[in-house]
């Protein structure tokens, strides 16, 4: 026999269900576990996002430095441009080290200039590398 836990209201002969108050311990623990897992996942995603934004900012600034140095090389009137020219420039509160590499082309009146930018002078791998072509101007 199944016991019915509802009681009968004597005023109008309707069944009234008992008041259920609160959650069981198991429900609370399960909810806390779900929120803990979600919190850890959100913290991991935020950490990855910060690392990626920082890397993108560094790459963007390195590209600006390389672009500025390529413009400077294009404005230089000496021919042929100096190979392995190096320098340091400050941008956004950081020191950036650049190196210019000049590459001969099949045309004697044209050279390719590759500008590499690094955060440290002795770093082997460049953060960015941009290339442009310049031609000899006859006067």
mmCIF file of N, CA and C in Angstrom:
data_model
loop_
_atom_site.group_PDB
_atom_site.id
_atom_site.type_symbol
_atom_site.label_atom_id
_atom_site.label_comp_id
_atom_site.label_asym_id
_atom_site.label_seq_id
_atom_site.Cartn_x
_atom_site.Cartn_y
_atom_site.Cartn_z
ATOM 1 N N UNK A 1 0.819 -1.159 0.000
ATOM 2 C CA UNK A 1 0.000 0.000 0.000
ATOM 3 C C UNK A 1 0.880 1.245 0.000
ATOM 4 N N UNK A 2 0.565 2.212 -0.818
ATOM 5 C CA UNK A 2 1.316 3.453 -0.929
ATOM 6 C C UNK A 2 0.680 4.483 -0.028
ATOM 7 N N UNK A 3 1.509 5.057 0.774
ATOM 8 C CA UNK A 3 0.988 6.087 1.667
ATOM 9 C C UNK A 3 0.962 7.412 0.925
ATOM 10 N N UNK A 4 -0.105 8.103 1.041
ATOM 11 C CA UNK A 4 -0.240 9.414 0.439
ATOM 12 C C UNK A 4 0.162 10.451 1.479
ATOM 13 N N UNK A 5 1.193 11.252 1.121
ATOM 14 C CA UNK A 5 1.713 12.221 2.083
ATOM 15 C C UNK A 5 0.937 13.537 2.062
ATOM 16 N N UNK A 6 -0.012 13.665 1.196
ATOM 17 C CA UNK A 6 -0.794 14.887 1.197
ATOM 18 C C UNK A 6 -1.888 14.779 2.248
ATOM 19 N N UNK A 7 -2.318 15.873 2.721
ATOM 20 C CA UNK A 7 -3.353 15.880 3.740
ATOM 21 C C UNK A 7 -4.615 16.536 3.169
ATOM 22 N N UNK A 8 -5.689 16.361 3.822
ATOM 23 C CA UNK A 8 -6.969 16.873 3.342
ATOM 24 C C UNK A 8 -7.308 18.134 4.110
ATOM 25 N N UNK A 9 -7.647 19.170 3.348
ATOM 26 C CA UNK A 9 -8.095 20.417 3.946
ATOM 27 C C UNK A 9 -9.556 20.224 4.337
ATOM 28 N N UNK A 10 -9.812 20.405 5.584
ATOM 29 C CA UNK A 10 -11.165 20.128 6.074
ATOM 30 C C UNK A 10 -12.185 21.167 5.664
ATOM 31 N N UNK A 11 -11.770 22.331 5.300
ATOM 32 C CA UNK A 11 -12.726 23.390 4.941
ATOM 33 C C UNK A 11 -13.412 23.095 3.615
ATOM 34 N N UNK A 12 -12.611 22.716 2.600
ATOM 35 C CA UNK A 12 -13.240 22.497 1.294
ATOM 36 C C UNK A 12 -12.928 21.115 0.714
ATOM 37 N N UNK A 13 -12.492 20.189 1.528
ATOM 38 C CA UNK A 13 -12.201 18.810 1.143
ATOM 39 C C UNK A 13 -11.246 18.700 -0.051
ATOM 40 N N UNK A 14 -10.216 19.549 -0.109
ATOM 41 C CA UNK A 14 -9.196 19.442 -1.154
ATOM 42 C C UNK A 14 -7.902 18.942 -0.542
ATOM 43 N N UNK A 15 -7.151 18.294 -1.361
ATOM 44 C CA UNK A 15 -5.873 17.772 -0.881
ATOM 45 C C UNK A 15 -4.821 18.870 -0.937
ATOM 46 N N UNK A 16 -4.040 18.985 0.112
ATOM 47 C CA UNK A 16 -2.963 19.972 0.206
ATOM 48 C C UNK A 16 -1.646 19.217 0.295
ATOM 49 N N UNK A 17 -0.703 19.550 -0.594
ATOM 50 C CA UNK A 17 0.603 18.893 -0.562
ATOM 51 C C UNK A 17 1.447 19.529 0.530
ATOM 52 N N UNK A 18 2.312 18.730 1.161
ATOM 53 C CA UNK A 18 3.156 19.293 2.219
ATOM 54 C C UNK A 18 4.156 20.297 1.650
ATOM 55 N N UNK A 19 4.535 21.281 2.447
ATOM 56 C CA UNK A 19 5.528 22.276 2.017
ATOM 57 C C UNK A 19 6.911 21.636 1.999
ATOM 58 N N UNK A 20 7.603 21.786 0.859
ATOM 59 C CA UNK A 20 8.968 21.271 0.743
ATOM 60 C C UNK A 20 9.893 22.462 0.899
ATOM 61 N N UNK A 21 10.783 22.394 1.836
ATOM 62 C CA UNK A 21 11.662 23.524 2.108
ATOM 63 C C UNK A 21 13.108 23.132 1.849
ATOM 64 N N UNK A 22 13.805 23.900 0.970
ATOM 65 C CA UNK A 22 15.242 23.730 0.760
ATOM 66 C C UNK A 22 15.592 22.588 -0.175
ATOM 67 N N UNK A 23 16.910 22.390 -0.307
ATOM 68 C CA UNK A 23 17.458 21.359 -1.171
ATOM 69 C C UNK A 23 18.084 20.271 -0.306
ATOM 70 N N UNK A 24 18.229 19.123 -0.903
ATOM 71 C CA UNK A 24 18.923 18.051 -0.184
ATOM 72 C C UNK A 24 20.415 18.310 -0.269
ATOM 73 N N UNK A 25 21.177 17.643 0.584
ATOM 74 C CA UNK A 25 22.635 17.805 0.598
ATOM 75 C C UNK A 25 23.243 17.377 -0.730
ATOM 76 N N UNK A 26 22.733 16.338 -1.313
ATOM 77 C CA UNK A 26 23.239 15.857 -2.593
ATOM 78 C C UNK A 26 23.031 16.891 -3.701
ATOM 79 N N UNK A 27 21.881 17.529 -3.728
ATOM 80 C CA UNK A 27 21.617 18.564 -4.732
ATOM 81 C C UNK A 27 22.546 19.757 -4.566
ATOM 82 N N UNK A 28 22.813 20.149 -3.340
ATOM 83 C CA UNK A 28 23.717 21.276 -3.078
ATOM 84 C C UNK A 28 25.137 20.925 -3.515
ATOM 85 N N UNK A 29 25.594 19.725 -3.179
ATOM 86 C CA UNK A 29 26.947 19.304 -3.572
ATOM 87 C C UNK A 29 27.086 19.215 -5.085
ATOM 88 N N UNK A 30 26.073 18.716 -5.751
ATOM 89 C CA UNK A 30 26.113 18.625 -7.206
ATOM 90 C C UNK A 30 26.152 20.021 -7.843
ATOM 91 N N UNK A 31 25.358 20.937 -7.331
ATOM 92 C CA UNK A 31 25.367 22.308 -7.863
ATOM 93 C C UNK A 31 26.722 22.964 -7.626
ATOM 94 N N UNK A 32 27.310 22.762 -6.452
ATOM 95 C CA UNK A 32 28.630 23.338 -6.173
ATOM 96 C C UNK A 32 29.698 22.753 -7.093
ATOM 97 N N UNK A 33 29.618 21.469 -7.389
ATOM 98 C CA UNK A 33 30.580 20.836 -8.293
ATOM 99 C C UNK A 33 30.465 21.409 -9.701
ATOM 100 N N UNK A 34 29.233 21.593 -10.160
ATOM 101 C CA UNK A 34 29.022 22.157 -11.501
ATOM 102 C C UNK A 34 29.587 23.572 -11.577
ATOM 103 N N UNK A 35 29.315 24.395 -10.578
ATOM 104 C CA UNK A 35 29.818 25.770 -10.586
ATOM 105 C C UNK A 35 31.341 25.812 -10.440
ATOM 106 N N UNK A 36 31.906 24.896 -9.681
ATOM 107 C CA UNK A 36 33.369 24.849 -9.537
ATOM 108 C C UNK A 36 34.034 24.492 -10.861
ATOM 109 N N UNK A 37 33.494 23.521 -11.564
ATOM 110 C CA UNK A 37 34.053 23.127 -12.868
ATOM 111 C C UNK A 37 33.907 24.273 -13.868
ATOM 112 N N UNK A 38 32.764 24.920 -13.866
ATOM 113 C CA UNK A 38 32.555 26.058 -14.776
ATOM 114 C C UNK A 38 33.513 27.199 -14.437
ATOM 115 N N UNK A 39 33.744 27.452 -13.152
ATOM 116 C CA UNK A 39 34.672 28.515 -12.748
ATOM 117 C C UNK A 39 36.094 28.233 -13.178
ATOM 118 N N UNK A 40 36.532 26.992 -13.029
ATOM 119 C CA UNK A 40 37.888 26.623 -13.464
ATOM 120 C C UNK A 40 38.021 26.780 -14.979
ATOM 121 N N UNK A 41 37.002 26.375 -15.715
ATOM 122 C CA UNK A 41 37.034 26.514 -17.170
ATOM 123 C C UNK A 41 37.088 27.982 -17.580
ATOM 124 N N UNK A 42 36.325 28.833 -16.898
ATOM 125 C CA UNK A 42 36.343 30.264 -17.219
ATOM 126 C C UNK A 42 37.693 30.894 -16.900
ATOM 127 N N UNK A 43 38.298 30.510 -15.782
ATOM 128 C CA UNK A 43 39.619 31.042 -15.440
ATOM 129 C C UNK A 43 40.671 30.616 -16.456
ATOM 130 N N UNK A 44 40.596 29.378 -16.910
ATOM 131 C CA UNK A 44 41.529 28.913 -17.939
ATOM 132 C C UNK A 44 41.359 29.670 -19.241
ATOM 133 N N UNK A 45 40.124 29.892 -19.641
ATOM 134 C CA UNK A 45 39.858 30.639 -20.874
ATOM 135 C C UNK A 45 40.332 32.083 -20.751
ATOM 136 N N UNK A 46 40.127 32.686 -19.589
ATOM 137 C CA UNK A 46 40.582 34.073 -19.395
ATOM 138 C C UNK A 46 42.106 34.154 -19.434
ATOM 139 N N UNK A 47 42.773 33.181 -18.854
ATOM 140 C CA UNK A 47 44.241 33.163 -18.897
ATOM 141 C C UNK A 47 44.773 33.018 -20.311
ATOM 142 N N UNK A 48 44.169 32.132 -21.098
ATOM 143 C CA UNK A 48 44.570 31.978 -22.496
ATOM 144 C C UNK A 48 44.297 33.248 -23.287
ATOM 145 N N UNK A 49 43.183 33.883 -23.029
ATOM 146 C CA UNK A 49 42.832 35.119 -23.723
ATOM 147 C C UNK A 49 43.852 36.220 -23.434
ATOM 148 N N UNK A 50 44.247 36.345 -22.162
ATOM 149 C CA UNK A 50 45.233 37.358 -21.801
ATOM 150 C C UNK A 50 46.578 37.087 -22.480
ATOM 151 N N UNK A 51 47.002 35.828 -22.497
ATOM 152 C CA UNK A 51 48.276 35.483 -23.146
ATOM 153 C C UNK A 51 48.233 35.790 -24.644
ATOM 154 N N UNK A 52 47.119 35.478 -25.290
ATOM 155 C CA UNK A 52 46.998 35.733 -26.725
ATOM 156 C C UNK A 52 46.969 37.232 -27.027
ATOM 157 N N UNK A 53 46.275 38.000 -26.214
ATOM 158 C CA UNK A 53 46.218 39.451 -26.436
ATOM 159 C C UNK A 53 47.600 40.067 -26.246
ATOM 160 N N UNK A 54 48.325 39.610 -25.243
ATOM 161 C CA UNK A 54 49.673 40.120 -25.004
ATOM 162 C C UNK A 54 50.589 39.802 -26.186
ATOM 163 N N UNK A 55 50.486 38.590 -26.712
ATOM 164 C CA UNK A 55 51.306 38.203 -27.863
ATOM 165 C C UNK A 55 50.946 39.025 -29.102
ATOM 166 N N UNK A 56 49.659 39.233 -29.314
ATOM 167 C CA UNK A 56 49.231 40.037 -30.468
ATOM 168 C C UNK A 56 49.707 41.483 -30.362
ATOM 169 N N UNK A 57 49.693 42.036 -29.149
ATOM 170 C CA UNK A 57 50.179 43.403 -28.960
ATOM 171 C C UNK A 57 51.670 43.488 -29.292
ATOM 172 N N UNK A 58 52.440 42.519 -28.843
ATOM 173 C CA UNK A 58 53.876 42.503 -29.128
ATOM 174 C C UNK A 58 54.130 42.395 -30.626
ATOM 175 N N UNK A 59 53.401 41.500 -31.305
ATOM 176 C CA UNK A 59 53.576 41.342 -32.752
ATOM 177 C C UNK A 59 53.180 42.617 -33.505
ATOM 178 N N UNK A 60 52.099 43.264 -33.072
ATOM 179 C CA UNK A 60 51.652 44.481 -33.741
ATOM 180 C C UNK A 60 52.693 45.595 -33.605
ATOM 181 N N UNK A 61 53.230 45.768 -32.395
ATOM 182 C CA UNK A 61 54.247 46.800 -32.192
ATOM 183 C C UNK A 61 55.516 46.485 -32.978
ATOM 184 N N UNK A 62 55.894 45.208 -33.032
ATOM 185 C CA UNK A 62 57.075 44.818 -33.815
ATOM 186 C C UNK A 62 56.857 45.120 -35.299
ATOM 187 N N UNK A 63 55.652 44.897 -35.798
ATOM 188 C CA UNK A 63 55.352 45.229 -37.198
ATOM 189 C C UNK A 63 55.441 46.726 -37.444
ATOM 190 N N UNK A 64 54.996 47.536 -36.480
ATOM 191 C CA UNK A 64 55.110 48.988 -36.633
ATOM 192 C C UNK A 64 56.568 49.427 -36.675
ATOM 193 N N UNK A 65 57.391 48.842 -35.816
ATOM 194 C CA UNK A 65 58.819 49.182 -35.802
ATOM 195 C C UNK A 65 59.438 48.810 -37.146
ATOM 196 N N UNK A 66 59.148 47.600 -37.630
ATOM 197 C CA UNK A 66 59.701 47.165 -38.918
ATOM 198 C C UNK A 66 59.226 48.065 -40.047
ATOM 199 N N UNK A 67 57.967 48.441 -40.031
ATOM 200 C CA UNK A 67 57.431 49.318 -41.073
ATOM 201 C C UNK A 67 58.105 50.688 -41.040
ATOM 202 N N UNK A 68 58.291 51.235 -39.849
ATOM 203 C CA UNK A 68 58.966 52.528 -39.731
ATOM 204 C C UNK A 68 60.399 52.461 -40.246
ATOM 205 N N UNK A 69 61.098 51.385 -39.949
ATOM 206 C CA UNK A 69 62.481 51.256 -40.398
ATOM 207 C C UNK A 69 62.560 51.036 -41.909
ATOM 208 N N UNK A 70 61.581 50.344 -42.479
ATOM 209 C CA UNK A 70 61.569 50.180 -43.931
ATOM 210 C C UNK A 70 61.323 51.510 -44.635
ATOM 211 N N UNK A 71 60.472 52.329 -44.085
ATOM 212 C CA UNK A 71 60.243 53.665 -44.657
ATOM 213 C C UNK A 71 61.522 54.481 -44.569
ATOM 214 N N UNK A 72 62.202 54.398 -43.438
ATOM 215 C CA UNK A 72 63.467 55.118 -43.276
ATOM 216 C C UNK A 72 64.502 54.642 -44.290
ATOM 217 N N UNK A 73 64.559 53.344 -44.519
ATOM 218 C CA UNK A 73 65.503 52.800 -45.511
ATOM 219 C C UNK A 73 65.134 53.237 -46.919
ATOM 220 N N UNK A 74 63.851 53.333 -47.193
ATOM 221 C CA UNK A 74 63.406 53.765 -48.527
ATOM 222 C C UNK A 74 63.762 55.219 -48.787
ATOM 223 N N UNK A 75 63.799 56.025 -47.725
ATOM 224 C CA UNK A 75 64.127 57.444 -47.881
ATOM 225 C C UNK A 75 65.624 57.689 -47.981
ATOM 226 N N UNK A 76 66.436 56.706 -47.601
ATOM 227 C CA UNK A 76 67.894 56.838 -47.673
ATOM 228 C C UNK A 76 68.323 56.894 -49.137
ATOM 229 N N UNK A 77 69.183 57.847 -49.472
ATOM 230 C CA UNK A 77 69.579 58.061 -50.864
ATOM 231 C C UNK A 77 70.795 57.235 -51.291
ATOM 232 N N UNK A 78 71.478 56.586 -50.362
ATOM 233 C CA UNK A 78 72.698 55.841 -50.731
ATOM 234 C C UNK A 78 72.337 54.571 -51.505
ATOM 235 N N UNK A 79 73.227 54.258 -52.477
ATOM 236 C CA UNK A 79 73.015 53.044 -53.278
ATOM 237 C C UNK A 79 74.305 52.281 -53.366
ATOM 238 N N UNK A 80 74.326 51.018 -53.211
ATOM 239 C CA UNK A 80 73.259 50.147 -52.726
ATOM 240 C C UNK A 80 73.061 50.350 -51.230
ATOM 241 N N UNK A 81 71.909 50.012 -50.720
ATOM 242 C CA UNK A 81 71.665 50.180 -49.288
ATOM 243 C C UNK A 81 72.616 49.310 -48.467
ATOM 244 N N UNK A 82 72.944 49.780 -47.285
ATOM 245 C CA UNK A 82 73.892 49.070 -46.429
ATOM 246 C C UNK A 82 73.266 47.767 -45.933
ATOM 247 N N UNK A 83 74.020 46.671 -46.068
ATOM 248 C CA UNK A 83 73.553 45.364 -45.623
ATOM 249 C C UNK A 83 73.876 45.169 -44.142
ATOM 250 N N UNK A 84 73.059 44.401 -43.456
ATOM 251 C CA UNK A 84 73.229 44.070 -42.038
ATOM 252 C C UNK A 84 73.297 45.298 -41.136
ATOM 253 N N UNK A 85 72.630 46.337 -41.520
ATOM 254 C CA UNK A 85 72.534 47.531 -40.680
ATOM 255 C C UNK A 85 71.666 47.186 -39.477
ATOM 256 N N UNK A 86 72.095 47.599 -38.287
ATOM 257 C CA UNK A 86 71.374 47.272 -37.059
ATOM 258 C C UNK A 86 71.082 48.527 -36.282
ATOM 259 N N UNK A 87 70.114 48.424 -35.398
ATOM 260 C CA UNK A 87 69.807 49.569 -34.556
ATOM 261 C C UNK A 87 68.813 49.214 -33.466
ATOM 262 N N UNK A 88 68.570 50.201 -32.639
ATOM 263 C CA UNK A 88 67.620 50.057 -31.543
ATOM 264 C C UNK A 88 66.700 51.265 -31.568
ATOM 265 N N UNK A 89 65.431 51.024 -31.316
ATOM 266 C CA UNK A 89 64.454 52.090 -31.268
ATOM 267 C C UNK A 89 63.516 51.810 -30.092
ATOM 268 N N UNK A 90 62.986 52.887 -29.517
ATOM 269 C CA UNK A 90 62.044 52.711 -28.419
ATOM 270 C C UNK A 90 60.638 53.009 -28.914
ATOM 271 N N UNK A 91 59.724 52.107 -28.572
ATOM 272 C CA UNK A 91 58.316 52.309 -28.912
ATOM 273 C C UNK A 91 57.475 51.660 -27.816
ATOM 274 N N UNK A 92 56.485 52.371 -27.359
ATOM 275 C CA UNK A 92 55.553 51.886 -26.332
ATOM 276 C C UNK A 92 56.287 51.483 -25.056
ATOM 277 N N UNK A 93 57.326 52.230 -24.720
ATOM 278 C CA UNK A 93 58.044 51.981 -23.478
ATOM 279 C C UNK A 93 58.967 50.778 -23.506
ATOM 280 N N UNK A 94 59.214 50.225 -24.680
ATOM 281 C CA UNK A 94 60.099 49.065 -24.808
ATOM 282 C C UNK A 94 61.191 49.361 -25.817
ATOM 283 N N UNK A 95 62.304 48.676 -25.654
ATOM 284 C CA UNK A 95 63.387 48.761 -26.634
ATOM 285 C C UNK A 95 63.194 47.647 -27.658
ATOM 286 N N UNK A 96 63.286 48.007 -28.932
ATOM 287 C CA UNK A 96 63.141 47.054 -30.026
ATOM 288 C C UNK A 96 64.439 47.056 -30.826
ATOM 289 N N UNK A 97 64.921 45.903 -31.182
ATOM 290 C CA UNK A 97 66.160 45.772 -31.943
ATOM 291 C C UNK A 97 65.817 45.316 -33.356
ATOM 292 N N UNK A 98 66.303 46.071 -34.328
ATOM 293 C CA UNK A 98 66.005 45.764 -35.715
ATOM 294 C C UNK A 98 67.291 45.501 -36.477
ATOM 295 N N UNK A 99 67.161 44.736 -37.550
ATOM 296 C CA UNK A 99 68.292 44.463 -38.430
ATOM 297 C C UNK A 99 67.799 44.467 -39.866
ATOM 298 N N UNK A 100 68.560 45.159 -40.702
ATOM 299 C CA UNK A 100 68.211 45.300 -42.117
ATOM 300 C C UNK A 100 69.075 44.339 -42.919
ATOM 301 N N UNK A 101 68.456 43.553 -43.775
ATOM 302 C CA UNK A 101 69.181 42.658 -44.679
ATOM 303 C C UNK A 101 68.838 43.051 -46.110
ATOM 304 N N UNK A 102 69.868 43.254 -46.917
ATOM 305 C CA UNK A 102 69.665 43.646 -48.308
ATOM 306 C C UNK A 102 69.935 42.433 -49.190
ATOM 307 N N UNK A 103 69.001 42.171 -50.098
ATOM 308 C CA UNK A 103 69.109 41.014 -50.987
ATOM 309 C C UNK A 103 69.146 41.510 -52.426
ATOM 310 N N UNK A 104 70.136 41.029 -53.196
ATOM 311 C CA UNK A 104 70.207 41.381 -54.613
ATOM 312 C C UNK A 104 69.065 40.725 -55.367
ATOM 313 N N UNK A 105 68.615 41.413 -56.396
ATOM 314 C CA UNK A 105 67.582 40.865 -57.275
ATOM 315 C C UNK A 105 68.180 40.664 -58.654
ATOM 316 N N UNK A 106 67.419 40.146 -59.580
ATOM 317 C CA UNK A 106 67.926 39.938 -60.942
ATOM 318 C C UNK A 106 68.135 41.262 -61.671
ATOM 319 N N UNK A 107 67.443 42.283 -61.242
ATOM 320 C CA UNK A 107 67.609 43.624 -61.809
ATOM 321 C C UNK A 107 68.673 44.359 -60.993
ATOM 322 N N UNK A 108 69.698 44.867 -61.650
ATOM 323 C CA UNK A 108 70.793 45.565 -60.965
ATOM 324 C C UNK A 108 70.349 46.872 -60.318
ATOM 325 N N UNK A 109 69.251 47.432 -60.787
ATOM 326 C CA UNK A 109 68.750 48.691 -60.252
ATOM 327 C C UNK A 109 67.682 48.503 -59.167
ATOM 328 N N UNK A 110 67.558 47.281 -58.659
ATOM 329 C CA UNK A 110 66.537 47.009 -57.647
ATOM 330 C C UNK A 110 67.124 46.102 -56.564
ATOM 331 N N UNK A 111 66.728 46.378 -55.315
ATOM 332 C CA UNK A 111 67.150 45.557 -54.175
ATOM 333 C C UNK A 111 65.923 45.260 -53.303
ATOM 334 N N UNK A 112 65.979 44.110 -52.667
ATOM 335 C CA UNK A 112 64.961 43.755 -51.676
ATOM 336 C C UNK A 112 65.549 44.035 -50.303
ATOM 337 N N UNK A 113 64.771 44.650 -49.452
ATOM 338 C CA UNK A 113 65.204 44.932 -48.080
ATOM 339 C C UNK A 113 64.274 44.173 -47.133
ATOM 340 N N UNK A 114 64.881 43.365 -46.274
ATOM 341 C CA UNK A 114 64.146 42.620 -45.252
ATOM 342 C C UNK A 114 64.476 43.244 -43.908
ATOM 343 N N UNK A 115 63.450 43.607 -43.171
ATOM 344 C CA UNK A 115 63.630 44.208 -41.853
ATOM 345 C C UNK A 115 63.131 43.209 -40.809
ATOM 346 N N UNK A 116 64.036 42.830 -39.910
ATOM 347 C CA UNK A 116 63.687 41.906 -38.824
ATOM 348 C C UNK A 116 63.707 42.654 -37.505
ATOM 349 N N UNK A 117 62.762 42.353 -36.638
ATOM 350 C CA UNK A 117 62.647 43.031 -35.339
ATOM 351 C C UNK A 117 62.642 41.974 -34.234
ATOM 352 N N UNK A 118 63.413 42.269 -33.175
ATOM 353 C CA UNK A 118 63.517 41.375 -32.017
ATOM 354 C C UNK A 118 63.344 42.183 -30.735
ATOM 355 N N UNK A 119 62.990 41.487 -29.655
ATOM 356 C CA UNK A 119 62.898 42.137 -28.348
ATOM 357 C C UNK A 119 64.259 42.218 -27.658
ATOM 358 N N UNK A 120 65.132 41.249 -27.933
ATOM 359 C CA UNK A 120 66.486 41.278 -27.390
ATOM 360 C C UNK A 120 67.470 41.201 -28.539
ATOM 361 N N UNK A 121 68.618 41.782 -28.346
ATOM 362 C CA UNK A 121 69.585 41.879 -29.425
ATOM 363 C C UNK A 121 70.149 40.520 -29.828
ATOM 364 N N UNK A 122 70.296 39.618 -28.878
ATOM 365 C CA UNK A 122 70.905 38.324 -29.169
ATOM 366 C C UNK A 122 69.892 37.215 -29.440
ATOM 367 N N UNK A 123 68.629 37.560 -29.573
ATOM 368 C CA UNK A 123 67.600 36.566 -29.865
ATOM 369 C C UNK A 123 67.744 36.099 -31.303
ATOM 370 N N UNK A 124 67.765 34.774 -31.514
ATOM 371 C CA UNK A 124 67.940 34.238 -32.871
ATOM 372 C C UNK A 124 66.693 34.419 -33.722
ATOM 373 N N UNK A 125 65.544 34.201 -33.138
ATOM 374 C CA UNK A 125 64.299 34.260 -33.901
ATOM 375 C C UNK A 125 63.688 35.655 -33.825
ATOM 376 N N UNK A 126 63.369 36.189 -34.984
ATOM 377 C CA UNK A 126 62.762 37.520 -35.052
ATOM 378 C C UNK A 126 61.277 37.438 -34.721
ATOM 379 N N UNK A 127 60.766 38.500 -34.082
ATOM 380 C CA UNK A 127 59.325 38.592 -33.826
ATOM 381 C C UNK A 127 58.556 38.795 -35.124
ATOM 382 N N UNK A 128 59.125 39.615 -35.984
ATOM 383 C CA UNK A 128 58.480 39.877 -37.266
ATOM 384 C C UNK A 128 59.545 40.151 -38.312
ATOM 385 N N UNK A 129 59.150 39.988 -39.542
ATOM 386 C CA UNK A 129 60.045 40.232 -40.664
ATOM 387 C C UNK A 129 59.207 40.797 -41.808
ATOM 388 N N UNK A 130 59.562 42.008 -42.254
ATOM 389 C CA UNK A 130 58.851 42.643 -43.369
ATOM 390 C C UNK A 130 59.830 42.877 -44.508
ATOM 391 N N UNK A 131 59.325 42.827 -45.724
ATOM 392 C CA UNK A 131 60.176 43.013 -46.902
ATOM 393 C C UNK A 131 59.587 44.074 -47.814
ATOM 394 N N UNK A 132 60.476 44.830 -48.422
ATOM 395 C CA UNK A 132 60.066 45.789 -49.441
ATOM 396 C C UNK A 132 61.133 45.809 -50.534
ATOM 397 N N UNK A 133 60.803 46.404 -51.652
ATOM 398 C CA UNK A 133 61.741 46.567 -52.765
ATOM 399 C C UNK A 133 61.985 48.039 -53.004
ATOM 400 N N UNK A 134 63.229 48.377 -53.260
ATOM 401 C CA UNK A 134 63.570 49.744 -53.630
ATOM 402 C C UNK A 134 64.342 49.722 -54.927
ATOM 403 N N UNK A 135 64.274 50.812 -55.652
ATOM 404 C CA UNK A 135 64.984 50.893 -56.928
ATOM 405 C C UNK A 135 65.933 52.085 -56.910
ATOM 406 N N UNK A 136 66.944 51.974 -57.751
ATOM 407 C CA UNK A 136 67.942 53.027 -57.881
ATOM 408 C C UNK A 136 67.331 54.195 -58.630
ATOM 409 N N UNK A 137 67.522 55.382 -58.053
ATOM 410 C CA UNK A 137 66.987 56.580 -58.671
ATOM 411 C C UNK A 137 68.100 57.250 -59.458
ATOM 412 N N UNK A 138 67.899 57.417 -60.764
ATOM 413 C CA UNK A 138 68.902 58.099 -61.595
ATOM 414 C C UNK A 138 68.686 59.593 -61.512
ATOM 415 N N UNK A 139 69.784 60.320 -61.322
ATOM 416 C CA UNK A 139 69.687 61.786 -61.215
ATOM 417 C C UNK A 139 70.235 62.437 -62.449
#
